[in-house]
mmCIF file of C-alpha atoms in Angstrom:
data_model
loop_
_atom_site.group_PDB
_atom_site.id
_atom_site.type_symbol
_atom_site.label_atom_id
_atom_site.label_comp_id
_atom_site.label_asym_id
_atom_site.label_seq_id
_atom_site.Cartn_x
_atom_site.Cartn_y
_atom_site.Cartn_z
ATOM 1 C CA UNK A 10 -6.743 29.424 36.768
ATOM 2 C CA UNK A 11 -3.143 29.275 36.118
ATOM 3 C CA UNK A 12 -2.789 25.459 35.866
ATOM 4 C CA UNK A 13 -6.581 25.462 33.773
ATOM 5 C CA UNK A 14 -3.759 28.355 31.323
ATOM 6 C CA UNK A 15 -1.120 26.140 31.465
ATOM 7 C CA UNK A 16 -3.010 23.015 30.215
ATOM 8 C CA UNK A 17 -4.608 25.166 27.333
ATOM 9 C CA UNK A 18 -1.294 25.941 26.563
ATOM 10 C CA UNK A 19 -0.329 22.343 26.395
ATOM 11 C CA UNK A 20 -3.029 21.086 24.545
ATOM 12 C CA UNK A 21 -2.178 24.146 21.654
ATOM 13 C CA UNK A 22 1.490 23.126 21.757
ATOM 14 C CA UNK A 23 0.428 19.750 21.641
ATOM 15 C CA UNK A 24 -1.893 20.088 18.474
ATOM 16 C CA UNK A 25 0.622 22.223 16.875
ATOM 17 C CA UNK A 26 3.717 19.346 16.860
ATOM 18 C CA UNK A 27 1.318 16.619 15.886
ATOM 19 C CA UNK A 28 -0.003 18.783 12.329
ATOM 20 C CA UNK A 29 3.512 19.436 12.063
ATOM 21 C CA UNK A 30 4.630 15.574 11.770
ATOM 22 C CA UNK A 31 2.506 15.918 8.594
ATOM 23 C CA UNK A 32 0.392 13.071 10.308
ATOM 24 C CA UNK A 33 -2.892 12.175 7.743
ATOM 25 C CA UNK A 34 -5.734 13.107 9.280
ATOM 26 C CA UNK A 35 -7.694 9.887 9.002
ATOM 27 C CA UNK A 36 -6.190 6.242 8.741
ATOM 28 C CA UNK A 37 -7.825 5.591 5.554
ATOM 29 C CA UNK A 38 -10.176 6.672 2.959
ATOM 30 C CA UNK A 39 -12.909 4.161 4.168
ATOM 31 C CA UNK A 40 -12.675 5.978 7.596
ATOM 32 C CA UNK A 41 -16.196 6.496 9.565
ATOM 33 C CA UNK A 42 -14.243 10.618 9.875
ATOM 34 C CA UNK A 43 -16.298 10.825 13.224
ATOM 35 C CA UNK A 44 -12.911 12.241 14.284
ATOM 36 C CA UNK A 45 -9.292 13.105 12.837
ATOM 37 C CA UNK A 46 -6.269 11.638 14.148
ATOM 38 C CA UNK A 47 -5.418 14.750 15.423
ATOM 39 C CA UNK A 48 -7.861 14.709 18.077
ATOM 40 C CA UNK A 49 -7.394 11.026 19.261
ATOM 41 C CA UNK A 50 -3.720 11.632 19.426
ATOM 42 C CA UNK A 51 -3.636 14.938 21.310
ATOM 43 C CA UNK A 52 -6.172 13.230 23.808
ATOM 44 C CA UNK A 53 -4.059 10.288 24.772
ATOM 45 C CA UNK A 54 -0.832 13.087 25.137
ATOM 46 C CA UNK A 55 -3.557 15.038 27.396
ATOM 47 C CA UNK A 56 -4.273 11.375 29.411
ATOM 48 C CA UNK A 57 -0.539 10.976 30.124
ATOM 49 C CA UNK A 58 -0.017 14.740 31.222
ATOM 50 C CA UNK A 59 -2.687 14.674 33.525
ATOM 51 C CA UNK A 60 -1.637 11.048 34.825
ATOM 52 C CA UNK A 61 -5.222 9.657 34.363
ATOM 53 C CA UNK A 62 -6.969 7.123 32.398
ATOM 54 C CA UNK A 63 -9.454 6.806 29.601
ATOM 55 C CA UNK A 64 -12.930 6.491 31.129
ATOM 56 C CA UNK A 65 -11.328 9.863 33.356
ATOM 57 C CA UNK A 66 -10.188 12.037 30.359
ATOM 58 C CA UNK A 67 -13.101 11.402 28.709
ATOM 59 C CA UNK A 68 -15.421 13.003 31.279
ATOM 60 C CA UNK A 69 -13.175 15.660 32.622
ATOM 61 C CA UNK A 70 -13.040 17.328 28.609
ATOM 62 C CA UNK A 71 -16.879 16.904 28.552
ATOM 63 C CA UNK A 72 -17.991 20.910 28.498
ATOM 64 C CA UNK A 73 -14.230 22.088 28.510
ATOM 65 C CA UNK A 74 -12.888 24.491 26.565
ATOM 66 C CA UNK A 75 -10.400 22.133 24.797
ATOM 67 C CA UNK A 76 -13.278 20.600 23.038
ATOM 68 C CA UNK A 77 -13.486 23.927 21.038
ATOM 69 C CA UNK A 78 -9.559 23.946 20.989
ATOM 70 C CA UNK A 79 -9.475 20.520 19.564
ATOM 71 C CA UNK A 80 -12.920 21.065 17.463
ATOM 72 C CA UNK A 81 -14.698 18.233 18.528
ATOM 73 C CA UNK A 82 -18.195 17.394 17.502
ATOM 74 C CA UNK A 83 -19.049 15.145 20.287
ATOM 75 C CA UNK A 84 -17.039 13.319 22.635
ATOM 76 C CA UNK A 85 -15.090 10.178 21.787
ATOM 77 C CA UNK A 86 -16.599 6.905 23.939
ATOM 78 C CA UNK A 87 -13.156 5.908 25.934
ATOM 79 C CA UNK A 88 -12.742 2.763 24.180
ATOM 80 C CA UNK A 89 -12.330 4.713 21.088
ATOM 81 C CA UNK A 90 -8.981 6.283 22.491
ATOM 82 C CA UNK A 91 -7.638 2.983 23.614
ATOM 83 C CA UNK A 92 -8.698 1.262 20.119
ATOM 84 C CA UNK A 93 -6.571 4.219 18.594
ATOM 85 C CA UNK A 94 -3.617 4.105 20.655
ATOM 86 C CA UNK A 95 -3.208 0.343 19.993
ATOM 87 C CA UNK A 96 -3.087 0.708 16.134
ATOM 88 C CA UNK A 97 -1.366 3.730 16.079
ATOM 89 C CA UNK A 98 1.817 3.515 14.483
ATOM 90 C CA UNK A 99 5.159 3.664 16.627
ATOM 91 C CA UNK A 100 7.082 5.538 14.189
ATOM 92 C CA UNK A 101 4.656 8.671 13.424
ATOM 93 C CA UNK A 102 5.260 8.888 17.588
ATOM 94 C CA UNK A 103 9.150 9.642 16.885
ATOM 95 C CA UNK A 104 8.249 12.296 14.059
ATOM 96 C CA UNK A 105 6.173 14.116 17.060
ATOM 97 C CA UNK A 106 9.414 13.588 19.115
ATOM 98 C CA UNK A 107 11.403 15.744 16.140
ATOM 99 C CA UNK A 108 8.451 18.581 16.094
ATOM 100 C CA UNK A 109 8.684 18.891 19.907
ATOM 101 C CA UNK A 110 12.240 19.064 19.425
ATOM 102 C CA UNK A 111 12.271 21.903 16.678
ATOM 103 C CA UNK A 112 9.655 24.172 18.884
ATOM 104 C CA UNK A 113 13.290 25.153 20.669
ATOM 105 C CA UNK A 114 15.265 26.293 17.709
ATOM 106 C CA UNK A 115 18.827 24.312 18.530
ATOM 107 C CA UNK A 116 21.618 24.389 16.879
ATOM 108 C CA UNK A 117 24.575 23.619 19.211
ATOM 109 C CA UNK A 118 23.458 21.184 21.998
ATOM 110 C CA UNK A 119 25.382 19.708 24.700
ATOM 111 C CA UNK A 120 24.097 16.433 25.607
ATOM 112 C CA UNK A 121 24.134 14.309 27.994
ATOM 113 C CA UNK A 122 22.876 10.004 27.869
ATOM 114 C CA UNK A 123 21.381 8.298 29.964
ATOM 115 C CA UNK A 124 18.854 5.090 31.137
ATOM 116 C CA UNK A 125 16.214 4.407 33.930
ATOM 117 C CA UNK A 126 13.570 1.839 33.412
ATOM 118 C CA UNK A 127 9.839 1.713 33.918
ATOM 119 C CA UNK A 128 7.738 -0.675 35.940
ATOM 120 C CA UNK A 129 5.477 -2.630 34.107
ATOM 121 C CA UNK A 130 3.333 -4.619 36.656
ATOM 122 C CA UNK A 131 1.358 -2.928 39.651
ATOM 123 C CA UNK A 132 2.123 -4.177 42.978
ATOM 124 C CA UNK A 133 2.186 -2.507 46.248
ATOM 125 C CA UNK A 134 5.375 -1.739 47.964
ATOM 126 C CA UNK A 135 4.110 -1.912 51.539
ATOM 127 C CA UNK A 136 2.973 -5.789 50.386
ATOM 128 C CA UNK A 137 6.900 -6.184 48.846
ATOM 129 C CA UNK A 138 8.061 -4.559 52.660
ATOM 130 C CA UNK A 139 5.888 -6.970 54.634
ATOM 131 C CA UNK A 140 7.466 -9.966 52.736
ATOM 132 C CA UNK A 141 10.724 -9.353 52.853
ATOM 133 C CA UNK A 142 11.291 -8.652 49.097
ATOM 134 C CA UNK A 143 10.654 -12.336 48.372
ATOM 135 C CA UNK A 144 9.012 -12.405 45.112
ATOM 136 C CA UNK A 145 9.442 -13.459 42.042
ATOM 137 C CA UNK A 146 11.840 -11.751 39.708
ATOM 138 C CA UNK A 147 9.919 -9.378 36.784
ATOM 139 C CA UNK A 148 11.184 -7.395 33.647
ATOM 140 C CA UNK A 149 11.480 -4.424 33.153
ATOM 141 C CA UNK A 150 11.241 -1.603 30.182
ATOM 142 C CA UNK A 151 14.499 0.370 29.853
ATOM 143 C CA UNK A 152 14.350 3.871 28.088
ATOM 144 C CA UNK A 153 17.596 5.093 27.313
ATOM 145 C CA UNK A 154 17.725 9.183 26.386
ATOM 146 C CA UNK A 155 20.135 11.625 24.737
ATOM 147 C CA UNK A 156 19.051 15.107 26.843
ATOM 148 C CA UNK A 157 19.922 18.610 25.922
ATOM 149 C CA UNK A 158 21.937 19.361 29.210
ATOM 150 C CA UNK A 159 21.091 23.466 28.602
ATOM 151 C CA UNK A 160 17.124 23.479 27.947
ATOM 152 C CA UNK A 161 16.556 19.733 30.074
ATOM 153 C CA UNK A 162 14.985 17.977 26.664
ATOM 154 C CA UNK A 163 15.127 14.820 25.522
ATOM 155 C CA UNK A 164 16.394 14.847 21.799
ATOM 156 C CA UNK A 165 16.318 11.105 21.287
ATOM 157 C CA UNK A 166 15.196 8.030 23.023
ATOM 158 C CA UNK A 167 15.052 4.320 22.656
ATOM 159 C CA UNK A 168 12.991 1.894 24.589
ATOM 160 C CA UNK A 169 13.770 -2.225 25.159
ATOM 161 C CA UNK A 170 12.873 -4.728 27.661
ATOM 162 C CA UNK A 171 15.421 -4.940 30.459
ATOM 163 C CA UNK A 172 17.892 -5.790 32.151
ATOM 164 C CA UNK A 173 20.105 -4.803 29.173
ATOM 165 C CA UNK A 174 23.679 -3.263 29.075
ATOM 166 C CA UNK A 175 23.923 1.022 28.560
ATOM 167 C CA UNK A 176 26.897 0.777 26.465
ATOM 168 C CA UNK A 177 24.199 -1.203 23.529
ATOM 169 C CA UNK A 178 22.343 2.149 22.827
ATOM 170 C CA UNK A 179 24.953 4.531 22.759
ATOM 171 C CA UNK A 180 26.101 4.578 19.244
ATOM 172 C CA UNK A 181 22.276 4.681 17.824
ATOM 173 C CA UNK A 182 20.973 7.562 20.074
ATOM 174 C CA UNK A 183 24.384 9.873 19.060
ATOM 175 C CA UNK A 184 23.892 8.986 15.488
ATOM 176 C CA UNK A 185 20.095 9.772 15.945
ATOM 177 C CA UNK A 186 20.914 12.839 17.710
ATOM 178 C CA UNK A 187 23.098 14.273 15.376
ATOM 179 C CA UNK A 188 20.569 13.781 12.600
ATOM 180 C CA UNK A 189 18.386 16.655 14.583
ATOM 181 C CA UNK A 190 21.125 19.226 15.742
ATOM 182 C CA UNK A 191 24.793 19.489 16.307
ATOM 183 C CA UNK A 192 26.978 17.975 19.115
ATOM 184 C CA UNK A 193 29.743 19.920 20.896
ATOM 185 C CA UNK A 194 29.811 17.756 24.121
ATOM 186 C CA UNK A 195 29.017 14.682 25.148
ATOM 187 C CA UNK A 196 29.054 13.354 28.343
ATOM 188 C CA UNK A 197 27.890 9.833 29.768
ATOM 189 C CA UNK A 198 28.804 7.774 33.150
ATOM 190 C CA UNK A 199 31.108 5.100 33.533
ATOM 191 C CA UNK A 200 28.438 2.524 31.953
ATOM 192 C CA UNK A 201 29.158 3.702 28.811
ATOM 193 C CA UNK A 202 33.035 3.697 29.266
ATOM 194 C CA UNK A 203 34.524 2.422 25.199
ATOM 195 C CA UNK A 204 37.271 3.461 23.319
ATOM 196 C CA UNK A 205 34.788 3.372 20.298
ATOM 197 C CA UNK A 206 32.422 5.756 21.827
ATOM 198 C CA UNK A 207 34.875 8.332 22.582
ATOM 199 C CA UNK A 208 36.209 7.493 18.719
ATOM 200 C CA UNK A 209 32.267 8.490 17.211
ATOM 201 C CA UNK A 210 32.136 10.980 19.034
ATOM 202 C CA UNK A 211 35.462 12.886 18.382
ATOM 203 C CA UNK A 212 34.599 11.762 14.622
ATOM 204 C CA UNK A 213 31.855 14.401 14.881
ATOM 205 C CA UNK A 214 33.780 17.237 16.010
ATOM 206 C CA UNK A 215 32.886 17.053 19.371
ATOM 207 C CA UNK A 216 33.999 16.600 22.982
ATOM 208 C CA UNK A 217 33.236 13.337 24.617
ATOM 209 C CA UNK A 218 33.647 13.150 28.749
ATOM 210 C CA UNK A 219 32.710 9.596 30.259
ATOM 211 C CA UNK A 220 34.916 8.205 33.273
ATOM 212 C CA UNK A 221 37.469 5.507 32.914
ATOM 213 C CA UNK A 222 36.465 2.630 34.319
ATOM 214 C CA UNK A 223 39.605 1.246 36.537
ATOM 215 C CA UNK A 224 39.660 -2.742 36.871
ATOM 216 C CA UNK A 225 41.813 -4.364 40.082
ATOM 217 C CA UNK A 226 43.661 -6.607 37.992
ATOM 218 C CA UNK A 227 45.074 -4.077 35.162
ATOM 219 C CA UNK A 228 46.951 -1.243 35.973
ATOM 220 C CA UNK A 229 47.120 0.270 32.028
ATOM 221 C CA UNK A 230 43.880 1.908 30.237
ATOM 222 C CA UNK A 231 43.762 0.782 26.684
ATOM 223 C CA UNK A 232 42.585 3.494 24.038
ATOM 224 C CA UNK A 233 44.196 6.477 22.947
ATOM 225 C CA UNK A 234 41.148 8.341 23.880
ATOM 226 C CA UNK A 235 40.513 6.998 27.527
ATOM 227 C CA UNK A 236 44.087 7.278 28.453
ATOM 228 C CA UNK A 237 43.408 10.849 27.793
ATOM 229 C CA UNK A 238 40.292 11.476 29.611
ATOM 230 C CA UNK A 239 41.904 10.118 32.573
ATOM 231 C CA UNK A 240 44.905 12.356 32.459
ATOM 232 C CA UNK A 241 42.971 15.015 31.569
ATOM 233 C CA UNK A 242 39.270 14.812 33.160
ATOM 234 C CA UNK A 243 36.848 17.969 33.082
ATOM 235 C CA UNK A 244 34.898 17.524 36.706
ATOM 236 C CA UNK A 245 33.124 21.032 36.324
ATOM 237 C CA UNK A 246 31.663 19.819 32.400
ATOM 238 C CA UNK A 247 30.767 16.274 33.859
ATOM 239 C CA UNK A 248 28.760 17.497 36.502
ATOM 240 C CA UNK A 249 26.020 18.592 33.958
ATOM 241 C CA UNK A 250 25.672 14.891 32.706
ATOM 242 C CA UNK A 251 23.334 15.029 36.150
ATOM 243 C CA UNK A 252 20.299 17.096 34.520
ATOM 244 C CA UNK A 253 19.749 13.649 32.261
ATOM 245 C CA UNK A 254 18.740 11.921 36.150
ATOM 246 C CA UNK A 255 16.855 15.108 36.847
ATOM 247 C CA UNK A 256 14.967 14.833 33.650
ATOM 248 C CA UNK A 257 13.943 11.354 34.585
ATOM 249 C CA UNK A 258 13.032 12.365 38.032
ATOM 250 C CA UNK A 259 10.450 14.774 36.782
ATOM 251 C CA UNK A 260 8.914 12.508 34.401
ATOM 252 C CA UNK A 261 7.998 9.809 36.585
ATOM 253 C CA UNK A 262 7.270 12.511 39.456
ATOM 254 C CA UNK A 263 4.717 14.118 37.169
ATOM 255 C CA UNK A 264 3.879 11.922 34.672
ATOM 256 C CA UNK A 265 4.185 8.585 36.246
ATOM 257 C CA UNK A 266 6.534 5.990 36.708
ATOM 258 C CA UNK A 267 4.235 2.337 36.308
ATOM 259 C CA UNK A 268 3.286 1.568 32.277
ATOM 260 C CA UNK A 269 -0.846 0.410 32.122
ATOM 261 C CA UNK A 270 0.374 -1.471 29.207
ATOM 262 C CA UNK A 271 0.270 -5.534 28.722
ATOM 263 C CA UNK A 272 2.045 -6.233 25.463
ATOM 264 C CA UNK A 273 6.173 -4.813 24.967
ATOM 265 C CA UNK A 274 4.714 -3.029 21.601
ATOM 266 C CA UNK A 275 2.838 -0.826 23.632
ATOM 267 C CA UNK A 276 4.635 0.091 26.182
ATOM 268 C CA UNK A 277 7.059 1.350 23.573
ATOM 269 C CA UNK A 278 4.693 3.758 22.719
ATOM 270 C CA UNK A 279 3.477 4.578 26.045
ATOM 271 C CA UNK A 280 6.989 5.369 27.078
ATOM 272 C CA UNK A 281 7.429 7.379 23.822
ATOM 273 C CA UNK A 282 4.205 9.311 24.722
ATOM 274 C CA UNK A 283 5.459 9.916 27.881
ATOM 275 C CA UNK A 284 8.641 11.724 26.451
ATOM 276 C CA UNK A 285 6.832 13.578 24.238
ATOM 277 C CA UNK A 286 4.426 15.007 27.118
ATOM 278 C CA UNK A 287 7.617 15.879 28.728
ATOM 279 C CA UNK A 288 8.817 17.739 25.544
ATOM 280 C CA UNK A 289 5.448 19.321 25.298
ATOM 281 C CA UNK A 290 5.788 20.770 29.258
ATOM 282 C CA UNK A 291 9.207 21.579 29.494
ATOM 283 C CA UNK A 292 8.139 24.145 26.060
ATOM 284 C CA UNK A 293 5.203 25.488 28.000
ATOM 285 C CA UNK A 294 7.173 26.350 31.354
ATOM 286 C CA UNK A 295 10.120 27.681 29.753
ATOM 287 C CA UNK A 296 7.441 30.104 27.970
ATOM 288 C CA UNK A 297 5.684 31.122 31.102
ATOM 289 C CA UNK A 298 8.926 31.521 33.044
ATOM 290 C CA UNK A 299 10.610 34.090 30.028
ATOM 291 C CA UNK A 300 6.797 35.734 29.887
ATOM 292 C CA UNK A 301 7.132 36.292 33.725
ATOM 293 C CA UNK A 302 10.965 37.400 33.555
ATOM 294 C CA UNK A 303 9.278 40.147 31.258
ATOM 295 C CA UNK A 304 6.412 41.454 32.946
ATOM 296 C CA UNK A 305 8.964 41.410 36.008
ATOM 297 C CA UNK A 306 11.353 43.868 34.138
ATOM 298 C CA UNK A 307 8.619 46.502 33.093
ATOM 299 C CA UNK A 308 7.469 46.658 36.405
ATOM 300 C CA UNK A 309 10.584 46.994 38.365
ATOM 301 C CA UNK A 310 11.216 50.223 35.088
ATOM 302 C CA UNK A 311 7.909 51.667 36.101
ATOM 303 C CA UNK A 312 8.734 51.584 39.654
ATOM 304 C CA UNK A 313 11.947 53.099 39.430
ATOM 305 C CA UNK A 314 10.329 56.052 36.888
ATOM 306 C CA UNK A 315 7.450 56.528 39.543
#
C-alpha cells in the first residue's frame, strides 16, 4: 500500500508540472481528442518510473485508480504512446524540467556538475566476460547535469553522443542554471579545470571550487583564479560535489541505465524523461520523509504528556 501511495503521488506531481509547462492540450485543431497530451505524456513519465515498457504500462493502468487520476475514457492501445513520444517535441520536455524544478521553491542553490553516459545497445555482460571484452567499439549518450548539492536535483541537463570532453558543457549548463535560481557555489572535478570557468563563475557572484590539474612538465599554474584555488583549496566544500555521482547512481539504479531508443533524437528525450522522473521522485520522498518527521514529533509529545 505504501508504494501503490507513493506512485499516486507521483502520477499527481507528475500531472501537476506538465499543466504547469502551459503544454496545449492537443497537437492541433484537427486532432481525433481521443486523449489530451496530458495523459500521453504523464504515461510515458509513469513507463520510465516503473522501468517497464509500453505493451506493460498499458495493462498494469487497466482498472487502476490512475485512470480516474488521469481521467481517461478508455485506455490508449500501446502504440499510441510510442507514436506520441516520437513526435513529441524535445523542448516542451525542458519546460517540464523548469516546473519540476520550481515544485522546491529555490533561491540560493549550491551546485555541483557533472557527466555519466548511458548505454544505448543491449548486450549481455556475462557474453562481453566470456570473450574477453573483444568487441567492437560502440557510442555512447553522455548527459551532463548541474545538481542542487542540498535537495539532490538536477537543475539543468544536456545530452550528446559520446565520447566528448566535460569541460564543452560547462559554460551552457551554468548559464542555464542561473536562468532558474541563484548560484553561491560551484564545484566541479578536475575535468572541468579552466581559468575561464572559474572567470564565469566569479562573474556571477559566486564561489567556484574545481581542482588544479598539475601537468609533469610545468611546474607554474596559469590563471589568476587557479593559482588561487590551489593555494587556497576548500576540501570540506568539495566533498559535496559527490551527491552529483550519487544522483546518477540512483537514476540508473531505479530508473535504468540502457536507452530502448534507436535514433540520437530520441534518446535525447528519453534521457530527458528520465531526469524529469527523477525530479518528480526526489519531490515525492522528500514529502513523505518531512510528513513522517511530523507525525514522529506529535507522537513522541503525546508520549511524554501521557
Amino acid at each position: 500500500m505504501k508504494y501503490e501511495s507513493r506512485l499516486i503521488k507521483f502520477t499527481k506531481a507528475c500531472l501537476s508540472a506538465v499543466k504547469s509547462a502551459r503544454i496545449p492540450c492537443y497537437s492541433s485543431k484537427f486532432s481525433k481528442k481521443t486523449y489530451t497530451q496530458h495523459q500521453l505524456l504523464v504515461l510515458n513519465i509513469l513507463m520510465k518510473y516503473m522501468k517497464t515498457n509500453y505493451r506493460d504500462v498499458v495493462d498494469w493502468i487497466n482498472g487502476h485508480k490512475i485512470t480516474k487520476i488521469l481521467k481517461l475514457r478508455k485506455i490508449p492501445h500501446f502504440t499510441t504512446l510510442h507514436k506520441f513520444f516520437k513526435r513529441f517535441s524535445t523542448r516542451l520536455f525542458e519546460k517540464i524540467l523548469v516546473q519540476t524544478v520550481r515544485q522546491f521553491d529555490i533561491l540560493d542553490a549550491r551546485v555541483a556538475i557533472d557527466s555519466s553516459g548511458y548505454s544505448s545497445y543491449h548486450i549481455s555482460k556475462y557474453y562481453i566476460w566470456r570473450i574477453n571484452g573483444r568487441t567492437r567499439r560502440k557510442f555512447f549518450m553522455k548527459d551532463s547535469i548541474v545538481v542542487d548539492t542540498d535537495r539532490q536535483i538536477i537543475l539543468s541537463h544536456y545530452s550528446r553522443i559520446g565520447p566528448s570532453h566535460d569541460n564543452r558543457d560547462f559554460k551552457p549548463l551554468i548559464k542555464k542554471t542561473r536562468r532558474r535560481v541563484d548560484i553561491i557555489l560551484v564545484t566541479a572535478d578536475k575535468g572541468y579545470d579552466d581559468e575561464s570557468n572559474h572567470k564565469l563563475v566569479r562573474s556571477m557572484n559566486a564561489t567556484c571550487i574545481i581542482p588544479v590539474r598539475e601537468w609533469k612538465n610545468s611546474r607554474t599554474r596559469r590563471g589568476y583564479y587557479r593559482r588561487k584555488i590551489s593555494n587556497n583549496f576548500d576540501k570540506k566544500e568539495y566533498t559535496h560535489r559527490n551527491k552529483s555521482e550519487t544522483v546518477f547512481f540512483v537514476i540508473k539504479k531505479k530508473f535504468g541505465e540502457e536507452l530502448s531508443s534507436r535514433s540520437t533524437l530520441l534518446k535525447k528525450r528519453e534521457i530527458k524523461m528520465k531526469n524529469i522522473v527523477y525530479n518528480l521522485y526526489r519531490k515525492v520522498k522528500l514529502d513523505d520523509s518531512f510528513l513522517d518527521n511530523i507525525f514522529t514529533r506529535i507522537f513522541e509529545k503525546l508520549f511524554r504528556i501521557y
